[in-house]
PDB file of C-alpha atoms and ligand atoms in Angstrom:
ATOM      1  CA  UNK A  19       0.000   0.000   0.000  1.00 76.00           C
ATOM      2  CA  UNK A  20       1.313   3.448  -0.889  1.00 93.00           C
ATOM      3  CA  UNK A  21       1.761   6.096   1.781  1.00 97.00           C
ATOM      4  CA  UNK A  22      -1.368   8.098   0.884  1.00 98.00           C
ATOM      5  CA  UNK A  23      -3.701   5.341  -0.302  1.00 98.00           C
ATOM      6  CA  UNK A  24      -7.328   6.239   0.435  1.00 98.00           C
ATOM      7  CA  UNK A  25      -6.599   9.847   1.353  1.00 98.00           C
ATOM      8  CA  UNK A  26      -8.146  12.905  -0.285  1.00 99.00           C
ATOM      9  CA  UNK A  27      -5.996  16.024  -0.596  1.00 99.00           C
ATOM     10  CA  UNK A  28      -6.485  19.615  -1.697  1.00 99.00           C
ATOM     11  CA  UNK A  29      -3.396  21.392  -3.017  1.00 99.00           C
ATOM     12  CA  UNK A  30      -3.909  25.108  -3.605  1.00 99.00           C
ATOM     13  CA  UNK A  31      -1.956  26.733  -6.418  1.00 98.00           C
ATOM     14  CA  UNK A  32      -1.180  23.419  -8.076  1.00 99.00           C
ATOM     15  CA  UNK A  33      -1.223  24.565 -11.702  1.00 98.00           C
ATOM     16  CA  UNK A  34       2.551  24.956 -11.719  1.00 98.00           C
ATOM     17  CA  UNK A  35       5.702  25.033  -9.616  1.00 98.00           C
ATOM     18  CA  UNK A  36       5.861  23.491  -6.159  1.00 99.00           C
ATOM     19  CA  UNK A  37       2.097  22.913  -5.958  1.00 99.00           C
ATOM     20  CA  UNK A  38       2.031  20.934  -9.214  1.00 99.00           C
ATOM     21  CA  UNK A  39       4.880  18.705  -7.998  1.00 99.00           C
ATOM     22  CA  UNK A  40       3.084  18.119  -4.685  1.00 99.00           C
ATOM     23  CA  UNK A  41      -0.190  17.235  -6.443  1.00 99.00           C
ATOM     24  CA  UNK A  42       1.572  14.736  -8.731  1.00 99.00           C
ATOM     25  CA  UNK A  43       3.537  13.167  -5.877  1.00 98.00           C
ATOM     26  CA  UNK A  44       0.428  12.872  -3.713  1.00 99.00           C
ATOM     27  CA  UNK A  45      -1.429  11.123  -6.537  1.00 98.00           C
ATOM     28  CA  UNK A  46       1.536   8.817  -7.166  1.00 98.00           C
ATOM     29  CA  UNK A  47       1.424   7.937  -3.460  1.00 98.00           C
ATOM     30  CA  UNK A  48      -2.250   6.967  -3.774  1.00 98.00           C
ATOM     31  CA  UNK A  49      -4.192  10.123  -2.851  1.00 98.00           C
ATOM     32  CA  UNK A  50      -7.115  11.584  -4.784  1.00 99.00           C
ATOM     33  CA  UNK A  51      -6.198  15.222  -5.396  1.00 99.00           C
ATOM     34  CA  UNK A  52      -7.956  18.539  -5.978  1.00 99.00           C
ATOM     35  CA  UNK A  53      -5.623  20.568  -8.192  1.00 99.00           C
ATOM     36  CA  UNK A  54      -6.521  24.197  -7.537  1.00 99.00           C
ATOM     37  CA  UNK A  55      -5.586  27.057  -9.842  1.00 99.00           C
ATOM     38  CA  UNK A  56      -6.370  30.768  -9.952  1.00 98.00           C
ATOM     39  CA  UNK A  57      -5.700  31.764 -13.577  1.00 98.00           C
ATOM     40  CA  UNK A  58      -3.850  28.855 -15.216  1.00 98.00           C
ATOM     41  CA  UNK A  59      -6.625  26.428 -16.142  1.00 98.00           C
ATOM     42  CA  UNK A  60      -4.387  24.980 -18.833  1.00 98.00           C
ATOM     43  CA  UNK A  61      -1.620  24.273 -16.318  1.00 98.00           C
ATOM     44  CA  UNK A  62      -4.029  22.612 -13.882  1.00 99.00           C
ATOM     45  CA  UNK A  63      -5.623  20.530 -16.662  1.00 99.00           C
ATOM     46  CA  UNK A  64      -2.137  19.353 -17.665  1.00 98.00           C
ATOM     47  CA  UNK A  65      -1.350  18.289 -14.084  1.00 99.00           C
ATOM     48  CA  UNK A  66      -4.663  16.403 -13.896  1.00 99.00           C
ATOM     49  CA  UNK A  67      -4.004  14.741 -17.269  1.00 99.00           C
ATOM     50  CA  UNK A  68      -0.560  13.567 -16.119  1.00 98.00           C
ATOM     51  CA  UNK A  69      -2.025  12.158 -12.916  1.00 98.00           C
ATOM     52  CA  UNK A  70      -4.873  10.417 -14.721  1.00 98.00           C
ATOM     53  CA  UNK A  71      -2.538   8.985 -17.357  1.00 98.00           C
ATOM     54  CA  UNK A  72      -0.439   7.469 -14.575  1.00 98.00           C
ATOM     55  CA  UNK A  73      -3.554   5.810 -13.132  1.00 98.00           C
ATOM     56  CA  UNK A  74      -4.244   8.362 -10.393  1.00 98.00           C
ATOM     57  CA  UNK A  75      -7.296  10.436  -9.501  1.00 98.00           C
ATOM     58  CA  UNK A  76      -7.463  14.231  -9.678  1.00 99.00           C
ATOM     59  CA  UNK A  77      -9.760  17.119 -10.585  1.00 99.00           C
ATOM     60  CA  UNK A  78      -8.864  20.688 -11.529  1.00 99.00           C
ATOM     61  CA  UNK A  79     -10.756  23.329  -9.568  1.00 99.00           C
ATOM     62  CA  UNK A  80     -10.534  27.056 -10.283  1.00 98.00           C
ATOM     63  CA  UNK A  81     -10.831  29.676  -7.576  1.00 98.00           C
ATOM     64  CA  UNK A  82      -8.868  32.352  -5.795  1.00 99.00           C
ATOM     65  CA  UNK A  83      -7.973  31.436  -2.234  1.00 99.00           C
ATOM     66  CA  UNK A  84      -8.270  35.129  -1.364  1.00 98.00           C
ATOM     67  CA  UNK A  85     -12.028  35.249  -2.090  1.00 98.00           C
ATOM     68  CA  UNK A  86     -14.174  33.655   0.629  1.00 98.00           C
ATOM     69  CA  UNK A  87     -16.769  32.027  -1.668  1.00 98.00           C
ATOM     70  CA  UNK A  88     -14.087  30.678  -4.000  1.00 99.00           C
ATOM     71  CA  UNK A  89     -11.980  29.372  -1.101  1.00 99.00           C
ATOM     72  CA  UNK A  90     -15.065  27.554   0.149  1.00 98.00           C
ATOM     73  CA  UNK A  91     -15.664  26.257  -3.388  1.00 98.00           C
ATOM     74  CA  UNK A  92     -12.211  24.631  -3.505  1.00 99.00           C
ATOM     75  CA  UNK A  93     -13.001  22.582  -0.399  1.00 99.00           C
ATOM     76  CA  UNK A  94     -16.573  21.864  -1.551  1.00 98.00           C
ATOM     77  CA  UNK A  95     -15.098  20.384  -4.746  1.00 98.00           C
ATOM     78  CA  UNK A  96     -13.091  17.861  -2.718  1.00 98.00           C
ATOM     79  CA  UNK A  97     -16.212  16.705  -0.898  1.00 98.00           C
ATOM     80  CA  UNK A  98     -18.273  16.628  -4.084  1.00 98.00           C
ATOM     81  CA  UNK A  99     -15.651  14.782  -6.117  1.00 98.00           C
ATOM     82  CA  UNK A 100     -14.190  12.412  -3.539  1.00 98.00           C
ATOM     83  CA  UNK A 101     -16.574  12.448  -0.545  1.00 98.00           C
ATOM     84  CA  UNK A 102     -14.135  13.596   2.142  1.00 98.00           C
ATOM     85  CA  UNK A 103     -10.962  15.527   2.912  1.00 99.00           C
ATOM     86  CA  UNK A 104      -7.848  14.342   4.768  1.00 99.00           C
ATOM     87  CA  UNK A 105      -5.025  16.668   3.739  1.00 99.00           C
ATOM     88  CA  UNK A 106      -4.816  20.363   2.904  1.00 99.00           C
ATOM     89  CA  UNK A 107      -1.707  21.918   1.400  1.00 99.00           C
ATOM     90  CA  UNK A 108      -1.801  25.714   1.540  1.00 99.00           C
ATOM     91  CA  UNK A 109       0.685  26.305  -1.254  1.00 99.00           C
ATOM     92  CA  UNK A 110      -0.799  29.222  -3.244  1.00 98.00           C
ATOM     93  CA  UNK A 111       1.493  32.168  -2.960  1.00 98.00           C
ATOM     94  CA  UNK A 112       2.738  35.286  -4.678  1.00 98.00           C
ATOM     95  CA  UNK A 113       6.088  36.968  -4.186  1.00 98.00           C
ATOM     96  CA  UNK A 114       7.156  40.441  -5.176  1.00 97.00           C
ATOM     97  CA  UNK A 115      10.434  41.784  -3.856  1.00 96.00           C
ATOM     98  CA  UNK A 116      11.265  45.485  -3.552  1.00 96.00           C
ATOM     99  CA  UNK A 117      13.052  47.933  -1.257  1.00 98.00           C
ATOM    100  CA  UNK A 118      11.271  49.830   1.520  1.00 98.00           C
ATOM    101  CA  UNK A 119      10.863  52.841  -0.803  1.00 98.00           C
ATOM    102  CA  UNK A 120       8.845  50.729  -3.267  1.00 98.00           C
ATOM    103  CA  UNK A 121       6.259  49.409  -0.814  1.00 98.00           C
ATOM    104  CA  UNK A 122       2.701  50.453  -1.656  1.00 98.00           C
ATOM    105  CA  UNK A 123      -0.671  49.398  -0.255  1.00 98.00           C
ATOM    106  CA  UNK A 124      -1.221  47.410  -3.482  1.00 98.00           C
ATOM    107  CA  UNK A 125       2.101  45.537  -3.083  1.00 98.00           C
ATOM    108  CA  UNK A 126       1.177  44.810   0.554  1.00 98.00           C
ATOM    109  CA  UNK A 127      -2.405  43.648  -0.044  1.00 98.00           C
ATOM    110  CA  UNK A 128      -1.566  41.584  -3.132  1.00 98.00           C
ATOM    111  CA  UNK A 129       0.782  39.407  -1.084  1.00 98.00           C
ATOM    112  CA  UNK A 130      -1.049  39.399   2.261  1.00 99.00           C
ATOM    113  CA  UNK A 131      -4.396  38.647   0.559  1.00 99.00           C
ATOM    114  CA  UNK A 132      -3.121  35.432  -1.059  1.00 99.00           C
ATOM    115  CA  UNK A 133      -0.341  34.284   1.278  1.00 99.00           C
ATOM    116  CA  UNK A 134      -2.090  34.975   4.589  1.00 99.00           C
ATOM    117  CA  UNK A 135      -5.813  35.701   4.181  1.00 99.00           C
ATOM    118  CA  UNK A 136      -6.135  33.025   1.482  1.00 99.00           C
ATOM    119  CA  UNK A 137      -4.434  30.439   3.681  1.00 99.00           C
ATOM    120  CA  UNK A 138      -6.824  31.273   6.528  1.00 99.00           C
ATOM    121  CA  UNK A 139      -9.951  31.184   4.341  1.00 99.00           C
ATOM    122  CA  UNK A 140      -9.182  27.789   2.801  1.00 99.00           C
ATOM    123  CA  UNK A 141      -8.184  26.380   6.176  1.00 99.00           C
ATOM    124  CA  UNK A 142     -11.405  27.679   7.719  1.00 98.00           C
ATOM    125  CA  UNK A 143     -13.423  25.882   5.053  1.00 98.00           C
ATOM    126  CA  UNK A 144     -11.325  22.710   5.400  1.00 99.00           C
ATOM    127  CA  UNK A 145     -11.480  22.262   9.163  1.00 98.00           C
ATOM    128  CA  UNK A 146     -15.222  21.548   8.950  1.00 98.00           C
ATOM    129  CA  UNK A 147     -14.273  18.324   7.149  1.00 98.00           C
ATOM    130  CA  UNK A 148     -10.788  17.311   8.300  1.00 98.00           C
ATOM    131  CA  UNK A 149     -10.998  14.219  10.516  1.00 98.00           C
ATOM    132  CA  UNK A 150      -8.853  13.049  13.403  1.00 98.00           C
ATOM    133  CA  UNK A 151      -5.583  12.171  11.655  1.00 98.00           C
ATOM    134  CA  UNK A 152      -5.979  15.052   9.180  1.00 98.00           C
ATOM    135  CA  UNK A 153      -2.921  17.032   8.115  1.00 99.00           C
ATOM    136  CA  UNK A 154      -2.523  20.675   7.119  1.00 99.00           C
ATOM    137  CA  UNK A 155       0.738  21.632   5.432  1.00 99.00           C
ATOM    138  CA  UNK A 156       1.446  25.337   5.067  1.00 99.00           C
ATOM    139  CA  UNK A 157       4.079  26.219   2.496  1.00 99.00           C
ATOM    140  CA  UNK A 158       6.035  28.964   4.200  1.00 99.00           C
ATOM    141  CA  UNK A 159       9.527  30.015   3.230  1.00 98.00           C
ATOM    142  CA  UNK A 160      13.078  30.075   4.501  1.00 98.00           C
ATOM    143  CA  UNK A 161      12.862  33.886   4.115  1.00 98.00           C
ATOM    144  CA  UNK A 162      11.132  34.107   7.488  1.00 98.00           C
ATOM    145  CA  UNK A 163      14.413  32.936   8.987  1.00 97.00           C
ATOM    146  CA  UNK A 164      16.993  34.581   6.686  1.00 95.00           C
ATOM    147  CA  UNK A 165      15.075  37.900   6.168  1.00 97.00           C
ATOM    148  CA  UNK A 166      16.662  38.865   2.828  1.00 95.00           C
ATOM    149  CA  UNK A 167      16.889  42.581   2.026  1.00 96.00           C
ATOM    150  CA  UNK A 168      14.162  44.113  -0.163  1.00 97.00           C
ATOM    151  CA  UNK A 169      11.587  41.529   0.822  1.00 98.00           C
ATOM    152  CA  UNK A 170       9.830  43.142   3.811  1.00 98.00           C
ATOM    153  CA  UNK A 171       6.255  42.427   2.710  1.00 98.00           C
ATOM    154  CA  UNK A 172       6.795  38.910   1.329  1.00 98.00           C
ATOM    155  CA  UNK A 173       8.913  37.921   4.319  1.00 98.00           C
ATOM    156  CA  UNK A 174       6.238  39.327   6.631  1.00 98.00           C
ATOM    157  CA  UNK A 175       3.621  37.128   4.952  1.00 99.00           C
ATOM    158  CA  UNK A 176       5.766  34.059   5.559  1.00 99.00           C
ATOM    159  CA  UNK A 177       6.460  35.121   9.153  1.00 99.00           C
ATOM    160  CA  UNK A 178       2.681  35.198   9.520  1.00 99.00           C
ATOM    161  CA  UNK A 179       2.451  31.692   8.030  1.00 99.00           C
ATOM    162  CA  UNK A 180       4.931  30.451  10.657  1.00 99.00           C
ATOM    163  CA  UNK A 181       2.894  32.091  13.420  1.00 99.00           C
ATOM    164  CA  UNK A 182      -0.438  30.759  12.121  1.00 99.00           C
ATOM    165  CA  UNK A 183       1.079  27.277  11.915  1.00 99.00           C
ATOM    166  CA  UNK A 184       1.992  27.444  15.593  1.00 98.00           C
ATOM    167  CA  UNK A 185      -1.414  28.786  16.623  1.00 98.00           C
ATOM    168  CA  UNK A 186      -3.431  26.268  14.615  1.00 98.00           C
ATOM    169  CA  UNK A 187      -1.283  23.325  15.730  1.00 98.00           C
ATOM    170  CA  UNK A 188      -2.372  24.133  19.281  1.00 98.00           C
ATOM    171  CA  UNK A 189      -5.949  25.023  18.342  1.00 98.00           C
ATOM    172  CA  UNK A 190      -6.593  21.957  16.183  1.00 98.00           C
ATOM    173  CA  UNK A 191      -4.349  19.484  17.991  1.00 97.00           C
ATOM    174  CA  UNK A 192      -7.120  18.479  20.378  1.00 96.00           C
ATOM    175  CA  UNK A 193      -9.143  17.451  17.307  1.00 97.00           C
ATOM    176  CA  UNK A 194      -6.292  15.236  16.106  1.00 98.00           C
ATOM    177  CA  UNK A 195      -5.457  17.523  13.177  1.00 98.00           C
ATOM    178  CA  UNK A 196      -1.753  18.193  12.670  1.00 98.00           C
ATOM    179  CA  UNK A 197      -0.517  21.521  11.277  1.00 99.00           C
ATOM    180  CA  UNK A 198       3.051  21.952  10.049  1.00 99.00           C
ATOM    181  CA  UNK A 199       4.897  24.416   7.835  1.00 99.00           C
ATOM    182  CA  UNK A 200       7.245  23.318   5.099  1.00 98.00           C
ATOM    183  CA  UNK A 201       9.626  26.170   4.391  1.00 98.00           C
ATOM    184  CA  UNK A 202      11.615  25.947   1.148  1.00 98.00           C
ATOM    185  CA  UNK A 203      14.725  27.887   0.260  1.00 98.00           C
ATOM    186  CA  UNK A 204      14.997  29.088  -3.338  1.00 97.00           C
ATOM    187  CA  UNK A 205      13.321  26.595  -5.686  1.00 98.00           C
ATOM    188  CA  UNK A 206      13.401  26.698  -9.479  1.00 98.00           C
ATOM    189  CA  UNK A 207       9.762  27.166 -10.557  1.00 98.00           C
ATOM    190  CA  UNK A 208       7.774  29.039 -13.178  1.00 97.00           C
ATOM    191  CA  UNK A 209       7.287  31.735 -10.555  1.00 98.00           C
ATOM    192  CA  UNK A 210      10.962  32.183  -9.697  1.00 98.00           C
ATOM    193  CA  UNK A 211      11.842  32.221 -13.416  1.00 97.00           C
ATOM    194  CA  UNK A 212       9.235  34.916 -14.098  1.00 96.00           C
ATOM    195  CA  UNK A 213      10.417  36.936 -11.082  1.00 95.00           C
ATOM    196  CA  UNK A 214      13.950  36.886 -12.504  1.00 95.00           C
ATOM    197  CA  UNK A 215      15.459  35.043  -9.524  1.00 95.00           C
ATOM    198  CA  UNK A 216      16.833  32.110 -11.503  1.00 96.00           C
ATOM    199  CA  UNK A 217      20.306  32.955 -12.817  1.00 94.00           C
ATOM    200  CA  UNK A 218      20.419  36.173 -10.755  1.00 93.00           C
ATOM    201  CA  UNK A 219      23.007  37.172  -8.128  1.00 90.00           C
ATOM    202  CA  UNK A 220      20.431  36.169  -5.478  1.00 87.00           C
ATOM    203  CA  UNK A 221      20.300  32.671  -7.004  1.00 91.00           C
ATOM    204  CA  UNK A 222      24.113  32.397  -7.046  1.00 93.00           C
ATOM    205  CA  UNK A 223      24.490  33.692  -3.478  1.00 90.00           C
ATOM    206  CA  UNK A 224      21.756  31.389  -2.230  1.00 91.00           C
ATOM    207  CA  UNK A 225      23.192  28.322  -3.993  1.00 93.00           C
ATOM    208  CA  UNK A 226      26.600  29.111  -2.457  1.00 94.00           C
ATOM    209  CA  UNK A 227      24.995  29.193   1.010  1.00 93.00           C
ATOM    210  CA  UNK A 228      23.363  25.778   0.621  1.00 97.00           C
ATOM    211  CA  UNK A 229      25.532  23.029   2.151  1.00 97.00           C
ATOM    212  CA  UNK A 230      24.160  20.571  -0.415  1.00 97.00           C
ATOM    213  CA  UNK A 231      25.444  22.914  -3.123  1.00 95.00           C
ATOM    214  CA  UNK A 232      22.400  23.754  -5.260  1.00 97.00           C
ATOM    215  CA  UNK A 233      19.016  25.450  -5.157  1.00 97.00           C
ATOM    216  CA  UNK A 234      15.882  23.344  -4.754  1.00 98.00           C
ATOM    217  CA  UNK A 235      13.680  21.670  -7.331  1.00 98.00           C
ATOM    218  CA  UNK A 236       9.894  21.283  -6.849  1.00 98.00           C
ATOM    219  CA  UNK A 237      10.309  17.537  -6.327  1.00 98.00           C
ATOM    220  CA  UNK A 238      12.537  18.188  -3.285  1.00 98.00           C
ATOM    221  CA  UNK A 239       9.600  19.930  -1.610  1.00 99.00           C
ATOM    222  CA  UNK A 240       7.001  17.439  -2.843  1.00 99.00           C
ATOM    223  CA  UNK A 241       8.875  14.502  -1.290  1.00 98.00           C
ATOM    224  CA  UNK A 242       8.840  16.218   2.109  1.00 98.00           C
ATOM    225  CA  UNK A 243       5.143  17.099   1.673  1.00 99.00           C
ATOM    226  CA  UNK A 244       4.238  13.430   1.073  1.00 98.00           C
ATOM    227  CA  UNK A 245       5.872  12.599   4.403  1.00 98.00           C
ATOM    228  CA  UNK A 246       3.989  15.377   6.234  1.00 98.00           C
ATOM    229  CA  UNK A 247       0.696  14.279   4.653  1.00 98.00           C
ATOM    230  CA  UNK A 248       1.222  10.646   5.553  1.00 98.00           C
ATOM    231  CA  UNK A 249       0.654   8.846   8.825  1.00 97.00           C
ATOM    232  CA  UNK A 250       4.459   8.346   8.987  1.00 98.00           C
ATOM    233  CA  UNK A 251       4.610  11.914  10.371  1.00 98.00           C
ATOM    234  CA  UNK A 252       1.757  11.275  12.818  1.00 98.00           C
ATOM    235  CA  UNK A 253       3.748  12.548  15.809  1.00 98.00           C
ATOM    236  CA  UNK A 254       5.002  15.701  14.053  1.00 98.00           C
ATOM    237  CA  UNK A 255       2.827  18.730  14.791  1.00 98.00           C
ATOM    238  CA  UNK A 256       3.404  22.476  14.949  1.00 98.00           C
ATOM    239  CA  UNK A 257       6.818  22.287  13.289  1.00 98.00           C
ATOM    240  CA  UNK A 258       8.454  24.736  10.888  1.00 98.00           C
ATOM    241  CA  UNK A 259      10.493  22.426   8.686  1.00 98.00           C
ATOM    242  CA  UNK A 260      13.087  24.015   6.441  1.00 98.00           C
ATOM    243  CA  UNK A 261      13.416  22.225   3.113  1.00 98.00           C
ATOM    244  CA  UNK A 262      16.452  24.069   1.884  1.00 98.00           C
ATOM    245  CA  UNK A 263      19.400  21.732   1.577  1.00 98.00           C
ATOM    246  CA  UNK A 264      20.682  22.889   4.947  1.00 97.00           C
ATOM    247  CA  UNK A 265      20.683  26.668   4.213  1.00 95.00           C
ATOM    248  CA  UNK A 266      19.667  28.671   7.300  1.00 86.00           C
TER     249      UNK A 266
HETATM  250  N1  NAP B  18       9.911  28.971  -5.541  1.00 66.27           N
HETATM  251  C1  NAP B  18      10.566  29.341  -4.439  1.00 66.27           C
HETATM  252  O1  NAP B  18      11.774  29.645  -4.471  1.00 66.27           O
HETATM  253  C2  NAP B  18       9.849  29.360  -3.132  1.00 66.27           C
HETATM  254  C3  NAP B  18      10.629  29.406  -1.958  1.00 66.27           C
HETATM  255  C4  NAP B  18       9.979  29.419  -0.727  1.00 66.27           C
HETATM  256  C5  NAP B  18       8.609  29.391  -0.675  1.00 66.27           C
HETATM  257  N2  NAP B  18       7.875  29.348  -1.831  1.00 66.27           N
HETATM  258  C6  NAP B  18       6.427  29.311  -1.716  1.00 66.27           C
HETATM  259  O2  NAP B  18       5.962  28.173  -2.399  1.00 66.27           O
HETATM  260  C7  NAP B  18       4.668  28.432  -2.940  1.00 66.27           C
HETATM  261  C8  NAP B  18       4.673  28.122  -4.436  1.00 66.27           C
HETATM  262  O3  NAP B  18       5.682  28.891  -5.055  1.00 66.27           O
HETATM  263  P1  NAP B  18       6.093  28.623  -6.595  1.00 66.27           P
HETATM  264  O4  NAP B  18       7.447  29.170  -6.768  1.00 66.27           O
HETATM  265  O5  NAP B  18       5.789  27.241  -6.969  1.00 66.27           O
HETATM  266  O6  NAP B  18       5.058  29.619  -7.310  1.00 66.27           O
HETATM  267  P2  NAP B  18       4.543  29.726  -8.835  1.00 66.27           P
HETATM  268  O7  NAP B  18       5.361  28.893  -9.732  1.00 66.27           O
HETATM  269  O8  NAP B  18       4.450  31.180  -9.097  1.00 66.27           O
HETATM  270  O9  NAP B  18       3.062  29.131  -8.700  1.00 66.27           O
HETATM  271  C9  NAP B  18       2.165  29.803  -7.843  1.00 66.27           C
HETATM  272  C10 NAP B  18       0.874  29.047  -7.766  1.00 66.27           C
HETATM  273  O10 NAP B  18       0.004  29.775  -6.860  1.00 66.27           O
HETATM  274  C11 NAP B  18      -1.224  29.982  -7.519  1.00 66.27           C
HETATM  275  N3  NAP B  18      -1.904  31.198  -7.065  1.00 66.27           N
HETATM  276  C12 NAP B  18      -1.510  32.473  -7.128  1.00 66.27           C
HETATM  277  N4  NAP B  18      -2.474  33.286  -6.660  1.00 66.27           N
HETATM  278  C13 NAP B  18      -3.501  32.475  -6.288  1.00 66.27           C
HETATM  279  C14 NAP B  18      -4.779  32.702  -5.750  1.00 66.27           C
HETATM  280  N5  NAP B  18      -5.219  33.940  -5.476  1.00 66.27           N
HETATM  281  N6  NAP B  18      -5.580  31.632  -5.505  1.00 66.27           N
HETATM  282  C15 NAP B  18      -5.162  30.376  -5.781  1.00 66.27           C
HETATM  283  N7  NAP B  18      -3.962  30.108  -6.294  1.00 66.27           N
HETATM  284  C16 NAP B  18      -3.147  31.143  -6.551  1.00 66.27           C
HETATM  285  C17 NAP B  18      -0.884  30.056  -8.987  1.00 66.27           C
HETATM  286  O11 NAP B  18      -2.076  29.775  -9.728  1.00 66.27           O
HETATM  287  P3  NAP B  18      -2.292  30.311 -11.256  1.00 66.27           P
HETATM  288  O12 NAP B  18      -1.013  30.050 -11.973  1.00 66.27           O
HETATM  289  O13 NAP B  18      -3.426  29.491 -11.707  1.00 66.27           O
HETATM  290  O14 NAP B  18      -2.618  31.766 -11.168  1.00 66.27           O
HETATM  291  C18 NAP B  18       0.169  28.960  -9.100  1.00 66.27           C
HETATM  292  O15 NAP B  18      -0.448  27.699  -9.215  1.00 66.27           O
HETATM  293  C19 NAP B  18       4.349  29.867  -2.585  1.00 66.27           C
HETATM  294  O16 NAP B  18       3.602  29.923  -1.395  1.00 66.27           O
HETATM  295  C20 NAP B  18       5.715  30.483  -2.355  1.00 66.27           C
HETATM  296  O17 NAP B  18       5.673  31.609  -1.515  1.00 66.27           O
HETATM  297  C21 NAP B  18       8.466  29.326  -3.054  1.00 66.27           C
END
């Protein structure tokens, strides 16, 4: 039996990048997966097609995590499609770096709305269904520990994710629901390519600071997420786990 056989998982922001790798790895480990997307229907459909072709089960579900009705709709889709929910991965995220002089209310709300409010809204909808033994995995970031310059708003969102993880691990622990954060260092994704990080000085400096000598790939994060979703991590709760090749 595979590690996630019989489980139903929602992965937000799974049309590309880290979320897509997590969705595919979950399905390969036996879970039925809701592949959420905000704007990239084509990307989500491709992830679902790959899963289905490999013999797995998945559905693509559109919706912004930052809008209450749509966040609720993502969870409703899991119940409608697969009858229950065991695992939630709050992966959807946006990152926009800039110095203190460049911070605007728009820059602030864009990132806090998705990375923090969106995480809370989807979690709120999910906890009505998560059973004893359920697992919530919040994708945070190593930035909350290394606080890189010119990232005040993004780093603040991920500091909030760390804090929420601690709070909810205590709040939901008595219901047998585990809540952990998985905090990657720099990972090569569509998002980090578009943001210009890959190949930049930041990329080179980060790679040089990683004891394992390279930046991350989405599969590195997905492998750790399978563990946190599975009963193998049943005694791990309220942890902020860096997945960064030893960078800290
Ligand atoms: N890559 C890194 O170096 C790195 C490092 C540490 C932490 N992280 C975190 O890991 C997560 C994924 O990052 P990534 O690099 O894989 O990003 P990415 O390649 O840019 O993909 C982002 C995903 O989030 C989705 N998304 C954006 N806004 C959304 C919304 N309002 N509602 C629902 N989904 C939304 C996107 O959906 P659409 O494409 O459909 O719009 C996409 O599927 C983020 O939380 C990020 O902060 C990334």
